[in-house]
């Protein structure tokens, strides 16, 4: 059996056996991000993580690995840094995944892993920001697709501040991406937050079209 295949990802995640998904790795980050957001929209709350695959280089196969740390997951832990605290932060979805840029997200002042409960028809404030190398676009996504987007000029960074009308439960994530850059050790720049969840009168996101 090949360990790189995730044929049971959806079932395992729905059963609570999966805490996160690598949205930044040495494979197709854009494709992974689409799958990740489909899982969120289907009501499966998993965290954005990374997979560096920094194995030893194998010269005879012309395989050369990037150094450890070329892709990073940042997690907001409670209290002093510890293994258990990091595990708890991942399970709570308080993470961002990146191979270079720093991306931020708040919804009604709640960061990734947070949950906001509103009445149907309410509006929530969404703020996203990015800083760092290689970024060309900053986007905000919900369960309905792209909510807002802006180009990022050079390395100056960018922000997005939008209002989201809420009729159905949803999630919100921020994504920053771009092409290659000398400080990004891969051919595409990528940063992706975990979700902030927006509930409506106690109901959580679970879209049939995402299943």
Short mmCIF file of C-alpha atoms in Angstrom, two decimals:
data_model
loop_
_atom_site.label_atom_id
_atom_site.label_comp_id
_atom_site.label_asym_id
_atom_site.label_seq_id
_atom_site.Cartn_x
_atom_site.Cartn_y
_atom_site.Cartn_z
CA UNK A 1 0.00 0.00 0.00
CA UNK A 2 1.34 3.45 -0.89
CA UNK A 3 1.32 5.77 2.10
CA UNK A 4 1.06 8.88 -0.10
CA UNK A 5 -2.50 8.08 -1.14
CA UNK A 6 -5.41 9.47 0.88
CA UNK A 7 -8.28 7.47 -0.54
CA UNK A 8 -10.16 7.52 2.78
CA UNK A 9 -9.49 11.17 3.62
CA UNK A 10 -13.12 12.27 3.57
CA UNK A 11 -14.39 9.36 5.66
CA UNK A 12 -11.50 9.58 8.12
CA UNK A 13 -11.89 13.34 8.49
CA UNK A 14 -15.66 13.04 8.98
CA UNK A 15 -15.01 10.49 11.73
CA UNK A 16 -12.60 12.85 13.48
CA UNK A 17 -9.53 10.75 12.67
CA UNK A 18 -7.81 13.53 10.69
CA UNK A 19 -6.81 16.80 12.36
CA UNK A 20 -5.30 18.62 9.38
CA UNK A 21 -4.51 18.57 5.68
CA UNK A 22 -1.27 19.63 3.97
CA UNK A 23 -2.24 22.57 1.77
CA UNK A 24 1.42 23.51 1.26
CA UNK A 25 3.78 20.73 0.15
CA UNK A 26 6.07 19.71 -2.70
CA UNK A 27 3.02 18.75 -4.79
CA UNK A 28 0.08 20.75 -6.20
CA UNK A 29 -0.78 23.38 -3.60
CA UNK A 30 -3.61 24.93 -5.63
CA UNK A 31 -5.30 21.56 -6.05
CA UNK A 32 -4.85 20.71 -2.39
CA UNK A 33 -6.37 24.05 -1.40
CA UNK A 34 -9.49 23.32 -3.47
CA UNK A 35 -9.95 19.94 -1.76
CA UNK A 36 -9.31 21.54 1.64
CA UNK A 37 -12.02 24.15 1.11
CA UNK A 38 -14.46 21.51 -0.14
CA UNK A 39 -13.95 19.60 3.12
CA UNK A 40 -14.57 22.76 5.13
CA UNK A 41 -17.72 23.47 3.15
CA UNK A 42 -18.97 19.94 3.73
CA UNK A 43 -18.79 20.56 7.46
CA UNK A 44 -15.47 18.86 8.21
CA UNK A 45 -13.42 21.26 10.38
CA UNK A 46 -9.77 20.41 9.75
CA UNK A 47 -6.67 22.58 10.03
CA UNK A 48 -4.34 23.87 7.32
CA UNK A 49 -0.95 22.16 7.72
CA UNK A 50 2.20 21.62 5.61
CA UNK A 51 4.28 18.68 4.42
CA UNK A 52 7.89 19.44 3.50
CA UNK A 53 9.08 15.94 2.49
CA UNK A 54 12.64 17.05 3.27
CA UNK A 55 14.21 13.66 2.70
CA UNK A 56 17.89 13.11 1.93
CA UNK A 57 18.80 13.88 -1.68
CA UNK A 58 19.19 10.87 -3.96
CA UNK A 59 21.71 11.77 -6.67
CA UNK A 60 21.20 8.68 -8.79
CA UNK A 61 17.51 9.61 -9.19
CA UNK A 62 18.24 13.33 -9.63
CA UNK A 63 16.09 13.97 -6.56
CA UNK A 64 17.14 16.93 -4.44
CA UNK A 65 15.11 17.92 -1.41
CA UNK A 66 14.58 21.43 -0.10
CA UNK A 67 15.98 22.02 3.39
CA UNK A 68 13.82 21.40 6.47
CA UNK A 69 11.63 24.41 7.17
CA UNK A 70 11.12 25.52 3.58
CA UNK A 71 7.39 25.17 4.28
CA UNK A 72 6.08 26.05 7.70
CA UNK A 73 2.94 25.74 9.77
CA UNK A 74 2.41 28.38 12.45
CA UNK A 75 0.04 27.65 15.31
CA UNK A 76 -1.37 29.81 18.08
CA UNK A 77 -0.83 27.85 21.28
CA UNK A 78 -2.27 28.48 24.72
CA UNK A 79 0.48 29.06 27.26
CA UNK A 80 4.14 28.05 26.86
CA UNK A 81 5.13 26.14 23.74
CA UNK A 82 4.83 22.38 24.19
CA UNK A 83 4.08 19.32 22.09
CA UNK A 84 0.66 18.93 23.69
CA UNK A 85 -0.06 22.63 23.24
CA UNK A 86 0.85 22.39 19.56
CA UNK A 87 -1.39 19.35 19.09
CA UNK A 88 -4.27 21.19 20.76
CA UNK A 89 -3.75 24.23 18.52
CA UNK A 90 -3.83 22.10 15.36
CA UNK A 91 -6.96 20.27 16.50
CA UNK A 92 -8.57 23.65 17.21
CA UNK A 93 -7.64 24.93 13.73
CA UNK A 94 -5.52 27.83 14.99
CA UNK A 95 -2.97 27.54 12.17
CA UNK A 96 -1.65 29.01 8.96
CA UNK A 97 0.36 27.14 6.32
CA UNK A 98 3.01 28.92 4.23
CA UNK A 99 6.17 28.55 2.19
CA UNK A 100 7.18 32.17 2.72
CA UNK A 101 4.60 34.93 3.19
CA UNK A 102 2.76 35.71 6.40
CA UNK A 103 -1.03 35.83 6.03
CA UNK A 104 -3.56 37.03 8.60
CA UNK A 105 -7.33 36.65 8.92
CA UNK A 106 -9.99 37.84 11.34
CA UNK A 107 -13.78 37.67 11.23
CA UNK A 108 -15.41 39.87 13.85
CA UNK A 109 -11.98 39.88 15.57
CA UNK A 110 -11.88 36.06 15.65
CA UNK A 111 -8.80 34.45 14.10
CA UNK A 112 -8.37 31.01 12.48
CA UNK A 113 -10.10 28.33 14.51
CA UNK A 114 -12.56 30.86 15.88
CA UNK A 115 -16.32 30.65 15.57
CA UNK A 116 -18.87 33.45 15.23
CA UNK A 117 -22.61 32.89 15.70
CA UNK A 118 -24.95 35.44 14.10
CA UNK A 119 -28.58 35.84 13.14
CA UNK A 120 -29.67 35.22 9.56
CA UNK A 121 -29.17 38.36 7.50
CA UNK A 122 -26.46 39.76 9.75
CA UNK A 123 -23.22 41.18 8.38
CA UNK A 124 -19.74 40.34 9.66
CA UNK A 125 -16.47 42.20 9.21
CA UNK A 126 -13.66 40.29 7.50
CA UNK A 127 -10.04 41.44 7.53
CA UNK A 128 -7.14 39.76 5.71
CA UNK A 129 -3.54 40.87 5.28
CA UNK A 130 -0.34 39.50 3.79
CA UNK A 131 3.33 40.40 4.03
CA UNK A 132 6.40 38.75 2.55
CA UNK A 133 8.02 37.58 -0.68
CA UNK A 134 6.53 36.20 -3.85
CA UNK A 135 2.87 37.12 -3.32
CA UNK A 136 0.89 38.37 -6.31
CA UNK A 137 -2.69 37.97 -5.05
CA UNK A 138 -4.58 37.98 -1.76
CA UNK A 139 -8.01 36.35 -1.73
CA UNK A 140 -10.77 35.67 0.77
CA UNK A 141 -12.91 32.56 0.25
CA UNK A 142 -16.15 31.38 1.84
CA UNK A 143 -18.26 28.29 1.25
CA UNK A 144 -19.80 30.19 -1.67
CA UNK A 145 -16.43 30.72 -3.37
CA UNK A 146 -14.26 33.83 -3.73
CA UNK A 147 -15.48 36.77 -1.65
CA UNK A 148 -12.81 39.38 -2.36
CA UNK A 149 -9.43 39.68 -4.09
CA UNK A 150 -6.64 42.21 -4.51
CA UNK A 151 -3.33 42.30 -6.32
CA UNK A 152 -0.22 42.58 -4.18
CA UNK A 153 2.37 45.10 -5.45
CA UNK A 154 5.90 43.80 -4.93
CA UNK A 155 6.70 42.91 -1.33
CA UNK A 156 4.76 45.83 0.13
CA UNK A 157 1.97 43.55 1.28
CA UNK A 158 -1.75 44.16 1.01
CA UNK A 159 -4.92 44.15 3.06
CA UNK A 160 -8.57 43.35 2.39
CA UNK A 161 -11.42 44.66 4.52
CA UNK A 162 -14.87 43.55 3.45
CA UNK A 163 -18.34 43.03 4.85
CA UNK A 164 -19.91 39.59 4.47
CA UNK A 165 -23.73 39.30 4.50
CA UNK A 166 -24.61 35.99 6.14
CA UNK A 167 -27.72 34.06 5.11
CA UNK A 168 -26.34 30.54 5.56
CA UNK A 169 -23.62 29.07 7.78
CA UNK A 170 -20.22 29.38 6.14
CA UNK A 171 -16.47 29.43 6.65
CA UNK A 172 -13.91 32.11 5.83
CA UNK A 173 -10.27 31.57 4.83
CA UNK A 174 -7.53 33.81 3.44
CA UNK A 175 -5.18 32.67 0.66
CA UNK A 176 -2.07 34.42 -0.67
CA UNK A 177 -0.32 33.06 -3.76
CA UNK A 178 2.07 33.91 -6.55
CA UNK A 179 4.87 32.62 -8.73
CA UNK A 180 8.45 31.72 -7.95
CA UNK A 181 10.74 33.91 -5.84
CA UNK A 182 14.38 33.54 -4.71
CA UNK A 183 13.26 33.42 -1.07
CA UNK A 184 10.57 30.79 -1.75
CA UNK A 185 12.19 27.43 -2.39
CA UNK A 186 9.60 26.14 -4.84
CA UNK A 187 7.97 27.25 -8.08
CA UNK A 188 4.85 28.74 -6.48
CA UNK A 189 4.32 30.98 -3.49
CA UNK A 190 1.48 29.92 -1.21
CA UNK A 191 0.03 30.76 2.19
CA UNK A 192 -3.36 29.54 3.44
CA UNK A 193 -5.13 30.09 6.75
CA UNK A 194 -7.31 27.65 8.58
CA UNK A 195 -10.95 28.68 8.73
CA UNK A 196 -12.96 31.03 10.84
CA UNK A 197 -16.46 29.55 11.06
CA UNK A 198 -19.63 31.63 10.83
CA UNK A 199 -22.66 29.88 12.32
CA UNK A 200 -26.24 31.06 11.83
CA UNK A 201 -28.43 30.76 14.92
CA UNK A 202 -26.51 27.73 16.11
CA UNK A 203 -26.33 25.96 12.74
CA UNK A 204 -22.89 25.10 11.36
CA UNK A 205 -21.75 24.99 7.74
CA UNK A 206 -22.59 21.74 5.93
CA UNK A 207 -23.19 22.33 2.22
CA UNK A 208 -24.50 19.40 0.21
CA UNK A 209 -22.77 20.67 -2.94
CA UNK A 210 -19.39 20.32 -1.22
CA UNK A 211 -19.91 16.69 -0.23
#
